Coordinates of C-alpha atoms in Angstrom, one line a residue:
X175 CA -171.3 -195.6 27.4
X176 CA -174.0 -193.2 28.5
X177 CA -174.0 -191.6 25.5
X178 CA -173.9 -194.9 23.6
X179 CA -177.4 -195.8 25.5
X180 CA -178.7 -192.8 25.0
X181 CA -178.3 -193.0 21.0
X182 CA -179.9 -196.5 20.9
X183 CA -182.8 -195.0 22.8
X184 CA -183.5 -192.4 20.8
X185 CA -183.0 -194.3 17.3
X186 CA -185.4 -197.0 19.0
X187 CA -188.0 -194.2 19.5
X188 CA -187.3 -192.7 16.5
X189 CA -187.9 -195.7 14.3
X190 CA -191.0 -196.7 16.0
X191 CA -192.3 -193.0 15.7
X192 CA -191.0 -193.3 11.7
X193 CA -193.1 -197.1 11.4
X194 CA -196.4 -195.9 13.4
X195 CA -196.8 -193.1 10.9
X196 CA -195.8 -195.2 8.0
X197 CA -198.4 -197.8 8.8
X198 CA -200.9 -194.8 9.1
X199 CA -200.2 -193.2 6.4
X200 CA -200.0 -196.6 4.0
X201 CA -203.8 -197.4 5.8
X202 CA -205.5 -194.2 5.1
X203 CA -205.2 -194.6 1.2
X204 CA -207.4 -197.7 1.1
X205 CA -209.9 -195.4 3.7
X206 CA -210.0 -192.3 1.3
X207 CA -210.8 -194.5 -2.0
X208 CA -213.3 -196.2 0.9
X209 CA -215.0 -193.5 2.3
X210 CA -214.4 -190.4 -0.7
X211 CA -213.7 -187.0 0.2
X212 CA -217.5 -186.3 1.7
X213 CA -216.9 -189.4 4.2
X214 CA -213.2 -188.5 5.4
X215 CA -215.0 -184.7 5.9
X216 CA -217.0 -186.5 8.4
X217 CA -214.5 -188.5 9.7
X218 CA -212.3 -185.4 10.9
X219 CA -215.2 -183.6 12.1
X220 CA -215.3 -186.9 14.4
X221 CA -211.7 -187.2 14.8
X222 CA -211.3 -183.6 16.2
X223 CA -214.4 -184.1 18.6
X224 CA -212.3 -187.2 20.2
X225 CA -209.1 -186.1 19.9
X226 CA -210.1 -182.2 21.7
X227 CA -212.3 -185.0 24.4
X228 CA -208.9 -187.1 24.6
X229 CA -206.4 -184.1 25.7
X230 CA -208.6 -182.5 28.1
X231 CA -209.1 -185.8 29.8
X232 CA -205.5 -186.9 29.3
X233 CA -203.6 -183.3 29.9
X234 CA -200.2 -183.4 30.4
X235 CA -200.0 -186.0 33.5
X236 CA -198.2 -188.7 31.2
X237 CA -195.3 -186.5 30.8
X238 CA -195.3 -185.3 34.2
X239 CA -195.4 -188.2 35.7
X240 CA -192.6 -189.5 33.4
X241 CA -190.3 -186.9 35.0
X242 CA -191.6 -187.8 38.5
X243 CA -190.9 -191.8 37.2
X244 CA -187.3 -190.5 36.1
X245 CA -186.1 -189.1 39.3
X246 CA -187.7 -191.3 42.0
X247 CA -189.6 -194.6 40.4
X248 CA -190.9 -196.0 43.5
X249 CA -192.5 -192.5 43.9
X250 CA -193.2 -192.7 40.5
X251 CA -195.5 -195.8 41.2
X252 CA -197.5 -194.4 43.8
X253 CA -198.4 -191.4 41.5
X254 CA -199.1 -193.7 38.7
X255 CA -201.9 -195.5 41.1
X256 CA -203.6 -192.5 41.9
X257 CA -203.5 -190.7 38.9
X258 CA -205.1 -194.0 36.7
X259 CA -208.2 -193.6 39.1
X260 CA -208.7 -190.1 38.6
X261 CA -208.1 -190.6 34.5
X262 CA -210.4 -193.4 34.9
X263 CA -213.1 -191.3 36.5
X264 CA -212.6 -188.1 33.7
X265 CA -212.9 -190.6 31.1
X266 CA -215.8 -192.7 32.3
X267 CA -217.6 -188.7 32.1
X268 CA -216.2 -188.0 29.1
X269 CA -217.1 -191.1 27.5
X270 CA -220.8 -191.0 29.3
X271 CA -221.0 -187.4 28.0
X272 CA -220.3 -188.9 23.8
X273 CA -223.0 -191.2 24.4
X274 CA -226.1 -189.6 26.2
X275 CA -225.5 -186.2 24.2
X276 CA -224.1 -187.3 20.8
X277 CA -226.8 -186.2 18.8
X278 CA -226.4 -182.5 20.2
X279 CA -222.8 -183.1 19.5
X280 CA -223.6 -184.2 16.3
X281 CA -225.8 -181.2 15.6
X282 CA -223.0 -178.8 17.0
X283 CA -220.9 -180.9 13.9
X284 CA -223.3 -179.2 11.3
X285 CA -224.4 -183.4 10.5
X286 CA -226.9 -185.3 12.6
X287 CA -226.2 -188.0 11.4
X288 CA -222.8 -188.0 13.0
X289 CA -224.5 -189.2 16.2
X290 CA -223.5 -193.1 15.7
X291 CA -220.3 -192.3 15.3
X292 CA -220.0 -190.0 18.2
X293 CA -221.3 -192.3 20.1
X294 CA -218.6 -195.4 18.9
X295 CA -216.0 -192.7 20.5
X296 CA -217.3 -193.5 24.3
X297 CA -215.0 -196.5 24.7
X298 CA -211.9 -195.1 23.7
X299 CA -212.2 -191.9 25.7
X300 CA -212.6 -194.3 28.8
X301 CA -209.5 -196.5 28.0
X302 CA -206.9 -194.5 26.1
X303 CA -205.7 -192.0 28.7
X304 CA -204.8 -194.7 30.7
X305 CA -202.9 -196.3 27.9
X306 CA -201.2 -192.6 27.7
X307 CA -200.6 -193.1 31.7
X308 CA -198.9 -196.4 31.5
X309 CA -197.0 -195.3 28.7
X310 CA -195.4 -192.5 30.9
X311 CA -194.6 -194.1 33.5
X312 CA -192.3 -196.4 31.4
X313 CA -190.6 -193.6 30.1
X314 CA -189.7 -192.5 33.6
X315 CA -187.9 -195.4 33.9
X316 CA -186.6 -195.7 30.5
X317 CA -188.6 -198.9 29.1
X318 CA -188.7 -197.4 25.2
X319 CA -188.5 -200.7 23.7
X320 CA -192.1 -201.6 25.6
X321 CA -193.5 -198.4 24.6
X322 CA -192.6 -199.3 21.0
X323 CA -193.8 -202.6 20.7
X324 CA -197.3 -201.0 22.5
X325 CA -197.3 -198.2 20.1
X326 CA -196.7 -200.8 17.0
X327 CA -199.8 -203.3 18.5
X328 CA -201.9 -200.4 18.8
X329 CA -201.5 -199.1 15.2
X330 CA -201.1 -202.5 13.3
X331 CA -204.4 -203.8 15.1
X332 CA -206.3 -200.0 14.6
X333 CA -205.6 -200.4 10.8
X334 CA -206.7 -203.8 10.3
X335 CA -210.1 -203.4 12.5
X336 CA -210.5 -199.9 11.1
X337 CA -210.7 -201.1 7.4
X338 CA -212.8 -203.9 8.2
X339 CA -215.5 -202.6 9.5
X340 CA -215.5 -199.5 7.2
X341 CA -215.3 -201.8 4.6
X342 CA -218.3 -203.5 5.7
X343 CA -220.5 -200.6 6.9
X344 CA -220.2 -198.4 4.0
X345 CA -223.0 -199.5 2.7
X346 CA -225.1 -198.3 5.3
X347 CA -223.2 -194.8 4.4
X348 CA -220.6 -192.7 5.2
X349 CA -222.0 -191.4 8.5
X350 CA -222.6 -194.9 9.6
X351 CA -219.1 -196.4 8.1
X352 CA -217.2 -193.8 9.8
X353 CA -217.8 -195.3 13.0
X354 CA -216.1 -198.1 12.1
X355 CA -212.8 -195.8 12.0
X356 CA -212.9 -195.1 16.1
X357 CA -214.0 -198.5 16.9
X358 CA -210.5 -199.5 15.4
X359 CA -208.8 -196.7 17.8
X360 CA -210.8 -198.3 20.7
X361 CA -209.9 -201.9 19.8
X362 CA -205.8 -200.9 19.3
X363 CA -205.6 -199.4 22.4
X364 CA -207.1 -202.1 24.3
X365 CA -204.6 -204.2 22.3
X366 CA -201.3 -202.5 23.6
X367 CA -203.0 -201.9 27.1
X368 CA -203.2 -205.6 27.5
X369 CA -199.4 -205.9 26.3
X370 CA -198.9 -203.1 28.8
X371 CA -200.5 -204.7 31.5
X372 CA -198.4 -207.8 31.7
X373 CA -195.0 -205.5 31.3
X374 CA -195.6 -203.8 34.3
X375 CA -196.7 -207.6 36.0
X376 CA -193.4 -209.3 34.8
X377 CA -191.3 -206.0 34.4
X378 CA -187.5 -206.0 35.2
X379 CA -187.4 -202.8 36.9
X380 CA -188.4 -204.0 41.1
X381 CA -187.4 -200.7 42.0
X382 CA -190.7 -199.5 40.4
X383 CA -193.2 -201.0 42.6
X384 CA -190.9 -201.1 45.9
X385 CA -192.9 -199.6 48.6
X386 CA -191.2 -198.3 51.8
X387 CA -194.2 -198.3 54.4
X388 CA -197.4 -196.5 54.4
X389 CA -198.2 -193.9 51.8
X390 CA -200.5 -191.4 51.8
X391 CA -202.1 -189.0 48.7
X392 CA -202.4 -186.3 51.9
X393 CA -199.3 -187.1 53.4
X394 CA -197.7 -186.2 50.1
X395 CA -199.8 -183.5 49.3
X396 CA -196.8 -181.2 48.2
X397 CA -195.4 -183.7 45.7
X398 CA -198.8 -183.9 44.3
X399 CA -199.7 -180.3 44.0
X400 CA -195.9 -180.2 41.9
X401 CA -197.3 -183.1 40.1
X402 CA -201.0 -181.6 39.2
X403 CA -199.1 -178.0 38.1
X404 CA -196.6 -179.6 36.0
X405 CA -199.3 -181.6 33.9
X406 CA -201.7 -178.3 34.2
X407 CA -198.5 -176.4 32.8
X408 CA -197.9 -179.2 29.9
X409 CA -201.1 -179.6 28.9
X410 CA -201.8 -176.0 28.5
X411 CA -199.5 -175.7 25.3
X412 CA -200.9 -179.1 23.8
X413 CA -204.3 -178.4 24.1
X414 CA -203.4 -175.6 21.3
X415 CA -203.6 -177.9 18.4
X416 CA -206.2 -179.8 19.2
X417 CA -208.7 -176.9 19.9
X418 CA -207.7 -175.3 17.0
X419 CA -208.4 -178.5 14.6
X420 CA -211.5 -178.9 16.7
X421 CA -212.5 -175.2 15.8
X422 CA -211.6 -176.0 12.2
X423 CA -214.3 -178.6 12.1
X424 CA -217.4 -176.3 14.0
X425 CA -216.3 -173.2 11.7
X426 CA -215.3 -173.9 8.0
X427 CA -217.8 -176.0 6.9
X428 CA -220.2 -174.0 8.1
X429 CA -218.6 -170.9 6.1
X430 CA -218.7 -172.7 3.3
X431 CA -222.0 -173.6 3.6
X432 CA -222.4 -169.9 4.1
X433 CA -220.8 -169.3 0.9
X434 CA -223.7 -171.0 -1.3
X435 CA -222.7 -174.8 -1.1
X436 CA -224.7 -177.6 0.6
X437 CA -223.6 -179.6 3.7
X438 CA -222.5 -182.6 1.3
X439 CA -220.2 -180.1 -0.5
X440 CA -219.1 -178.6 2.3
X441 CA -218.0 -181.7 4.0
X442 CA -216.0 -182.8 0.8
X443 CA -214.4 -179.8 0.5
X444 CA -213.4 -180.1 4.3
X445 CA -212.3 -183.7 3.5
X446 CA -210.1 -183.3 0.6
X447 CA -208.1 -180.4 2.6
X448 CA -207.9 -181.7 6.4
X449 CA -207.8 -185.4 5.3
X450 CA -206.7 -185.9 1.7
X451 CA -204.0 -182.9 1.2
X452 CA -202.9 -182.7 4.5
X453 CA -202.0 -186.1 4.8
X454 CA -199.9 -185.7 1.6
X455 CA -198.5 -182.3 2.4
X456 CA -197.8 -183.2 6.7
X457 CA -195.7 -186.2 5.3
X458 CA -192.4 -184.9 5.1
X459 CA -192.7 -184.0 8.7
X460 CA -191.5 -187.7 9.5
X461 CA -188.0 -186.7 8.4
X462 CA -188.1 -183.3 10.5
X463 CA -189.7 -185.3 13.6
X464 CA -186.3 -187.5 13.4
X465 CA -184.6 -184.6 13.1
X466 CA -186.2 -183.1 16.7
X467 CA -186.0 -186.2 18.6
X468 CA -182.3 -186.9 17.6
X469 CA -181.5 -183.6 19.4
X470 CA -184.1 -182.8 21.5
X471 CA -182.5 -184.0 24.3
X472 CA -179.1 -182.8 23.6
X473 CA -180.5 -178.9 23.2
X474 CA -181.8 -179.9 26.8
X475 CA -178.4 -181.1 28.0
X476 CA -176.6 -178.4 26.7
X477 CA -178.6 -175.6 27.8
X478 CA -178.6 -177.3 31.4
X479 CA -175.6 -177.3 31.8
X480 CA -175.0 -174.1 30.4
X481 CA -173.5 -174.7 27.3
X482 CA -174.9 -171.9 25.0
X483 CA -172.2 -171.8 22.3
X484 CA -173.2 -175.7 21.7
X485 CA -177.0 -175.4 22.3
X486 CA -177.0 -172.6 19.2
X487 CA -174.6 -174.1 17.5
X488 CA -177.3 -177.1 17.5
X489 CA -180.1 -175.2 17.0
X490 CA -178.6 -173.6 14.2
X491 CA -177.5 -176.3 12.3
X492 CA -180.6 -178.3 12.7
X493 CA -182.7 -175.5 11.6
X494 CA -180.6 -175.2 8.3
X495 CA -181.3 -179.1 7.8
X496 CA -185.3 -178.7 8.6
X497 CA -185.4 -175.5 6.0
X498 CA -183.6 -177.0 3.2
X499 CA -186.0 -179.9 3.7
X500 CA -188.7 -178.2 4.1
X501 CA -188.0 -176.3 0.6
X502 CA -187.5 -179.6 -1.2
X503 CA -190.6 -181.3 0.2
X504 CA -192.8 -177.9 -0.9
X505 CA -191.3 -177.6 -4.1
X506 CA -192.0 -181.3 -5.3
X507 CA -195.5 -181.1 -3.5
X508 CA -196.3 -178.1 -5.9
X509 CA -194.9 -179.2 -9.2
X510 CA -195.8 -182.9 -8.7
X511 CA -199.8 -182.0 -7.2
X512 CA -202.0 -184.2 -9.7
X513 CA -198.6 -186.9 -9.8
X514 CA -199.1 -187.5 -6.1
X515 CA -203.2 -187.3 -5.4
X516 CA -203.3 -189.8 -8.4
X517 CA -200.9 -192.3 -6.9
X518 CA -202.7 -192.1 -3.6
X519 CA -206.5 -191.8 -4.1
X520 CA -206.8 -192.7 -7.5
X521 CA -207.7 -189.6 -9.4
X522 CA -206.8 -185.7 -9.1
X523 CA -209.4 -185.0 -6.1
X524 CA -206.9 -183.9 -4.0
X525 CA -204.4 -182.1 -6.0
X526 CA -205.7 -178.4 -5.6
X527 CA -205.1 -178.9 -1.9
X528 CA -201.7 -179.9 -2.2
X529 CA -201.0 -177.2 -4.3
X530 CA -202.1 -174.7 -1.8
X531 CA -200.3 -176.5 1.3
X532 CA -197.6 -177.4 -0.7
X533 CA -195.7 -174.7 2.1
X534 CA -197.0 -176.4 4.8
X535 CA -193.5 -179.4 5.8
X536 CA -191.3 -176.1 5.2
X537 CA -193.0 -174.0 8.2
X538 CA -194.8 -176.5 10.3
X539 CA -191.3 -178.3 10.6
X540 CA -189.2 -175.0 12.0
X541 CA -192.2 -174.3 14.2
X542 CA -191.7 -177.6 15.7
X543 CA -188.3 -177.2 15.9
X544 CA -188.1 -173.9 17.3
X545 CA -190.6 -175.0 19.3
X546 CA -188.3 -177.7 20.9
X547 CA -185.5 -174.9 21.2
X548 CA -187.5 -172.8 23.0
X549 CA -188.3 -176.0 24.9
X550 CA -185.6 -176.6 26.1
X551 CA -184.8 -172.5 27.1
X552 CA -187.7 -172.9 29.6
X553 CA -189.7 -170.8 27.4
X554 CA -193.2 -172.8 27.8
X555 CA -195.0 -169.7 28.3
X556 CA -193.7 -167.8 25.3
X557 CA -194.5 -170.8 23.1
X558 CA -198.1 -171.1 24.4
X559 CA -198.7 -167.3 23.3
X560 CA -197.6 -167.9 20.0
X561 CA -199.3 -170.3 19.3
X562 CA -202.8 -168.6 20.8
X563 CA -201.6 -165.4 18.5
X564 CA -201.5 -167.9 15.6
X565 CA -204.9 -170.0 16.4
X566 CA -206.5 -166.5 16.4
X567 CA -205.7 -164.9 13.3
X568 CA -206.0 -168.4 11.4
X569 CA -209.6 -168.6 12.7
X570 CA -210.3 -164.8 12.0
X571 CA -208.9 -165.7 8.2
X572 CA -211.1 -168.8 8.2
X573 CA -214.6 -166.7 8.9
X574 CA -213.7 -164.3 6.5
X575 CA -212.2 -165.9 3.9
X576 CA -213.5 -169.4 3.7
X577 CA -217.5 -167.4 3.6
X578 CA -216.5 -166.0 -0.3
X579 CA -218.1 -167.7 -2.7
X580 CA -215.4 -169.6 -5.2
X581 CA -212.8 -168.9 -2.1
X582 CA -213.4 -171.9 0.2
X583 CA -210.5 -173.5 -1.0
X584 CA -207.8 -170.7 -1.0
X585 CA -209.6 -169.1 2.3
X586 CA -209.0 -173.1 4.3
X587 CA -204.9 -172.6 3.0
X588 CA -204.6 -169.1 4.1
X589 CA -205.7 -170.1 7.7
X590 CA -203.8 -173.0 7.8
X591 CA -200.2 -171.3 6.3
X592 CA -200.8 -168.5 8.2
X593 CA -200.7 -170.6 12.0
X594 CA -197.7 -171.7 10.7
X595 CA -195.8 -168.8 9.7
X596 CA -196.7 -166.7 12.6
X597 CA -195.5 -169.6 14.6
X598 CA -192.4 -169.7 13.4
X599 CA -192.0 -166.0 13.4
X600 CA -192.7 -165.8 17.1
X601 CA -190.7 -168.7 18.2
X602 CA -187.5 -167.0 16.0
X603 CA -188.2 -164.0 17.6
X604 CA -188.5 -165.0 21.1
X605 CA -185.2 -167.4 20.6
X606 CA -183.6 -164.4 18.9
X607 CA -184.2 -161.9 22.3
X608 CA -182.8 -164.3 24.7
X609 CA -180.0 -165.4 22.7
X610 CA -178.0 -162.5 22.4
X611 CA -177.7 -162.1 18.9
X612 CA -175.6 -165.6 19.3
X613 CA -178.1 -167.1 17.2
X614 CA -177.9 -165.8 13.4
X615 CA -179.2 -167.3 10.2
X616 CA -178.2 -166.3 6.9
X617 CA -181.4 -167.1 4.2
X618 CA -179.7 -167.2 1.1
X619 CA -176.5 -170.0 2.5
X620 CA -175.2 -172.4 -0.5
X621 CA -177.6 -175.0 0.2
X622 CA -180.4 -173.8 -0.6
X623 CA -179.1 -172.7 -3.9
X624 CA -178.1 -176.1 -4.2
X625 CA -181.3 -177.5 -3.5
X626 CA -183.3 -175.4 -6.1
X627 CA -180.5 -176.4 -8.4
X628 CA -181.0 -179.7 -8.0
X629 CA -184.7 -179.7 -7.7
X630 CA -185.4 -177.9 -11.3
X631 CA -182.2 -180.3 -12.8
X632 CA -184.0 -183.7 -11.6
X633 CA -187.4 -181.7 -13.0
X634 CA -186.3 -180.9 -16.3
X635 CA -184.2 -184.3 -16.6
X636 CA -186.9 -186.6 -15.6
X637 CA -189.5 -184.6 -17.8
X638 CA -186.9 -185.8 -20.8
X639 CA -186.0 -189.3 -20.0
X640 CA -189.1 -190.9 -17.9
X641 CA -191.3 -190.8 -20.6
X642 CA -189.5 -192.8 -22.8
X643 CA -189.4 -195.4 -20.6
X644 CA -193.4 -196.1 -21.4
X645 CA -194.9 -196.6 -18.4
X646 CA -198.5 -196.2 -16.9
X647 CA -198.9 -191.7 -16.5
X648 CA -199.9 -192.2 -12.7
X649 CA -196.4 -194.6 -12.3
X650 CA -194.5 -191.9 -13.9
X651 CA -195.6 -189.2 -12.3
X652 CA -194.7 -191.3 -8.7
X653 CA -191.3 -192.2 -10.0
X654 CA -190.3 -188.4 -11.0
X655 CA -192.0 -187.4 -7.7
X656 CA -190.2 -190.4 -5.5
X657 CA -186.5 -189.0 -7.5
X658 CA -187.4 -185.9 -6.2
X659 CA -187.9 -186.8 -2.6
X660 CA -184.6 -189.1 -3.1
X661 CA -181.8 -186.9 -5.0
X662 CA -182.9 -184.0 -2.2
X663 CA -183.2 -186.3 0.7
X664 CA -179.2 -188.0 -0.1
X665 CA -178.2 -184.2 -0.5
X666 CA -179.2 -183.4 2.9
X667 CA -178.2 -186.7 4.5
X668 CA -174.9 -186.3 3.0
X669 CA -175.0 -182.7 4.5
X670 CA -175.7 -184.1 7.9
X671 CA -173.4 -186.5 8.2
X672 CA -170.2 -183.8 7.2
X673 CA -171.1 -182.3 10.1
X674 CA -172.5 -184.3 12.5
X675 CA -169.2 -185.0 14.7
X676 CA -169.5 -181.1 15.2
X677 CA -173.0 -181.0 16.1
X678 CA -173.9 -184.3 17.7

């Protein structure tokens, strides 16, 4: 029965993760043909700002106060009081600090004229950590099904507000219409907050607000000083992606700027590769991000308990599944390039980008996962390092590289392959030391023969029969590349479900 629940809640999680992205993903095509590679440049410069702003603000209290929520929920209420006031208070500065000193932000950006836009992310900084807040303390108590509804409001309304008032500022430029994208952000969250709001007045869970006489912040000091070093420990490991996205933005355009080009170039080259391609090439993630949350919590059950024969068992299989995905993904990226930047932003913009990260699902995926392994180990720490090793030599490979002239695009892929890879190494290694040398994987195994095989048959097949079917070049070149994703896709599935009795 437990086990039944716990399925349900995990598909419920993982379908709402799988529909959020969709929706995302389906909204940024009409932004891109909107705003063009020199406005979504701009746009992630923004986007970094806020989402660096976001996690320091936010940290990793949601998630610690989750686990708090999980073993005591009246305890769980308490902490959820005190901690919304002090999120409150970090993001009223924050958000008072985008608005007063926005156009030294914007400077900082390489773009004055960011300034508007910096400005337009004050509101969300002020609101959204609390949304984060409320968000963990239903997953304490094991409210998904809220959570996904919230997380659907907040993306459906986002999109909707987000191309409508890009839509209708563009005219007054990019700089200016780009705005409109975080006023969407701060309008979806205030959207699921409300929902939010009125769970936790009419939520079915009494046990949550129960109070049993008078309580004290200094009176429980020591649960609080467990509670502040658990989300200090969290949120030192996730501020590594943000930071290093948020260094992306200060240093490569202004190497390639460096390298001869103007700021407008700059920016679109910074566009179509952290926008355009990587929107493209990160997409396959949503199949190795079921993957991880299917099993996430059983590698945490199993090595709890002290079942290491099952917990690498697990990790093993799933890692086969993410590589052989990850190979399929990166070989249709790379042979289907101009197919796929046609069919989403119209012409062939994009397609360099998604040549050179066409790598990018195979080794960000078994980073995440090995991440998760590690994860569950109790290996924080060692995952934290790797990933600082990894933001510094991709930065180090950005000022170098990026600055040649004719290299910007090449020197961006490097830097971004490279945090990958040397994540992934790392994690391998680290799992590898504590395991034993229980934990072995054999490189050259029958399925990923298989998967070339099939990969280069669908290829050559397709290139015979799809153009005699006469249809529009852009249409053809999504059908071959959709037959790809599909025919690999059943392949693994099929895979997966032969053996999942043994591993789930």
């Amino acid at each position: 029965m437990a086990s039944s629940k716990l399925m349900k809640q995990m598909a419920l999680r993982t379908s709402a993760i799988f529909l959020v992205k969709l929706i995302g993903f389906f909204a940024r095509i009409p932004l891109f043909r909107m705003l063009g590679a020199e406005g979504i440049g701009r746009y992630q410069m923004v986007y970094s700002l806020y989402v660096v702003l976001l996690t320091f603000v936010t940290g990793g209290f949601p998630t610690s106060l989750a686990l708090t929520t999980a073993d005591d929920p009246a305890k769980g209420w308490r902490y959820f009081t005190f901690l919304s006031l002090i999120l409150v208070g970090l993001g009223g500065v924050a958000s008072f600090g985008c608005f007063v000193f926005a156009p030294q932000l914007a400077s900082m950006l390489g773009d004055p004229g960011l300034a508007f836009a910096i400005r337009c992310l004050a509101p969300a900084l002020l609101i959204v950590p609390v949304l984060s807040l409320i968000r963990g303390l239903l997953q304490g108590i094991e409210a998904y099904g809220y959570i996904a509804v919230s997380e659907l409001i907040e993306q459906a309304v986002r999109v909707v507000l987000m191309l409508l008032l890009v839509s209708l500022l563009i005219g007054k430029g990019t700089a200016i219409a780009v705005s409109g994208t975080l006023l969407g952000a701060f309008a979806g969250a205030t959207a699921a907050i409300l929902f939010l709001i009125l769970v936790l007045l009419f939520i079915p869970y009494p046990a949550v607000r129960r109070r049993k006489g008078k309580w004290s912040v200094w009176e429980n000091g020591s649960g609080m000083r467990q509670l502040f070093q658990a989300g200090a420990v969290i949120s030192l490991s996730r501020y590594i992606i943000p930071v290093s996205e948020f260094l992306d933005a200060l240093i490569i355009p202004r190497r390639l700027q460096d390298s001869g080009l103007s700021f407008p170039q700059a920016s679109a080259i910074f566009g179509e590769m952290f926008g355009m391609a990587s929107t493209i090439t990160y997409m396959p993630l949503i199949v190795t991000a079921a993957l991880i949350h299917t099993l996430s919590a059983k590698f945490i059950a199993d090595w709890h308990q002290g079942e290491g024969e099952r917990f690498y068992r697990r990790v093993r299989f799933s890692f086969d599944i993410a590589m052989l995905w990850g190979i399929g993904a990166s070989l249709t990226l790379f042979f289907y390039n101009r197919e796929l930047s046609v069919l989403v932003f119209g012409d062939e913009s994009a397609a360099i980008g998604i040549r050179y990260l066409a790598v990018a699902p195979l080794f960000a995926g078994l980073r995440e996962l090995t991440s998760t392994a590690l994860l569950a180990m109790g290996r924080r720490r060692e995952i934290l390092t790797g990933l600082i090793i990894a933001l510094v030599a991709s930065n180090v490979l950005n000022i170098v590289l990026v600055a040649i002239p004719g290299f910007g695009y090449q020197g961006i892929a490097i830097g971004m392959i490279v945090f990958e890879v040397i994540g992934v190494i790392w994690n391998l290694a680290v799992i590898r030391k504590h395991s034993g040398g229980k934990l072995q994987w054999n490189p050259f195994n029958a399925g990923i023969w298989i998967v070339l095989l099939l990969f280069f048959l669908q290829f050559n097949l397709s290139a015979i029969l799809i153009p005699r079917m006469e249809m529009p070049q852009w249409f053809e070149g999504a059908v071959r590349a959709s037959f790809s994703f599909l025919l690999i896709g059943i392949y693994i599935l099929l895979r997966f479900m032969k053996n999942k009795h043994e591993h789930l």
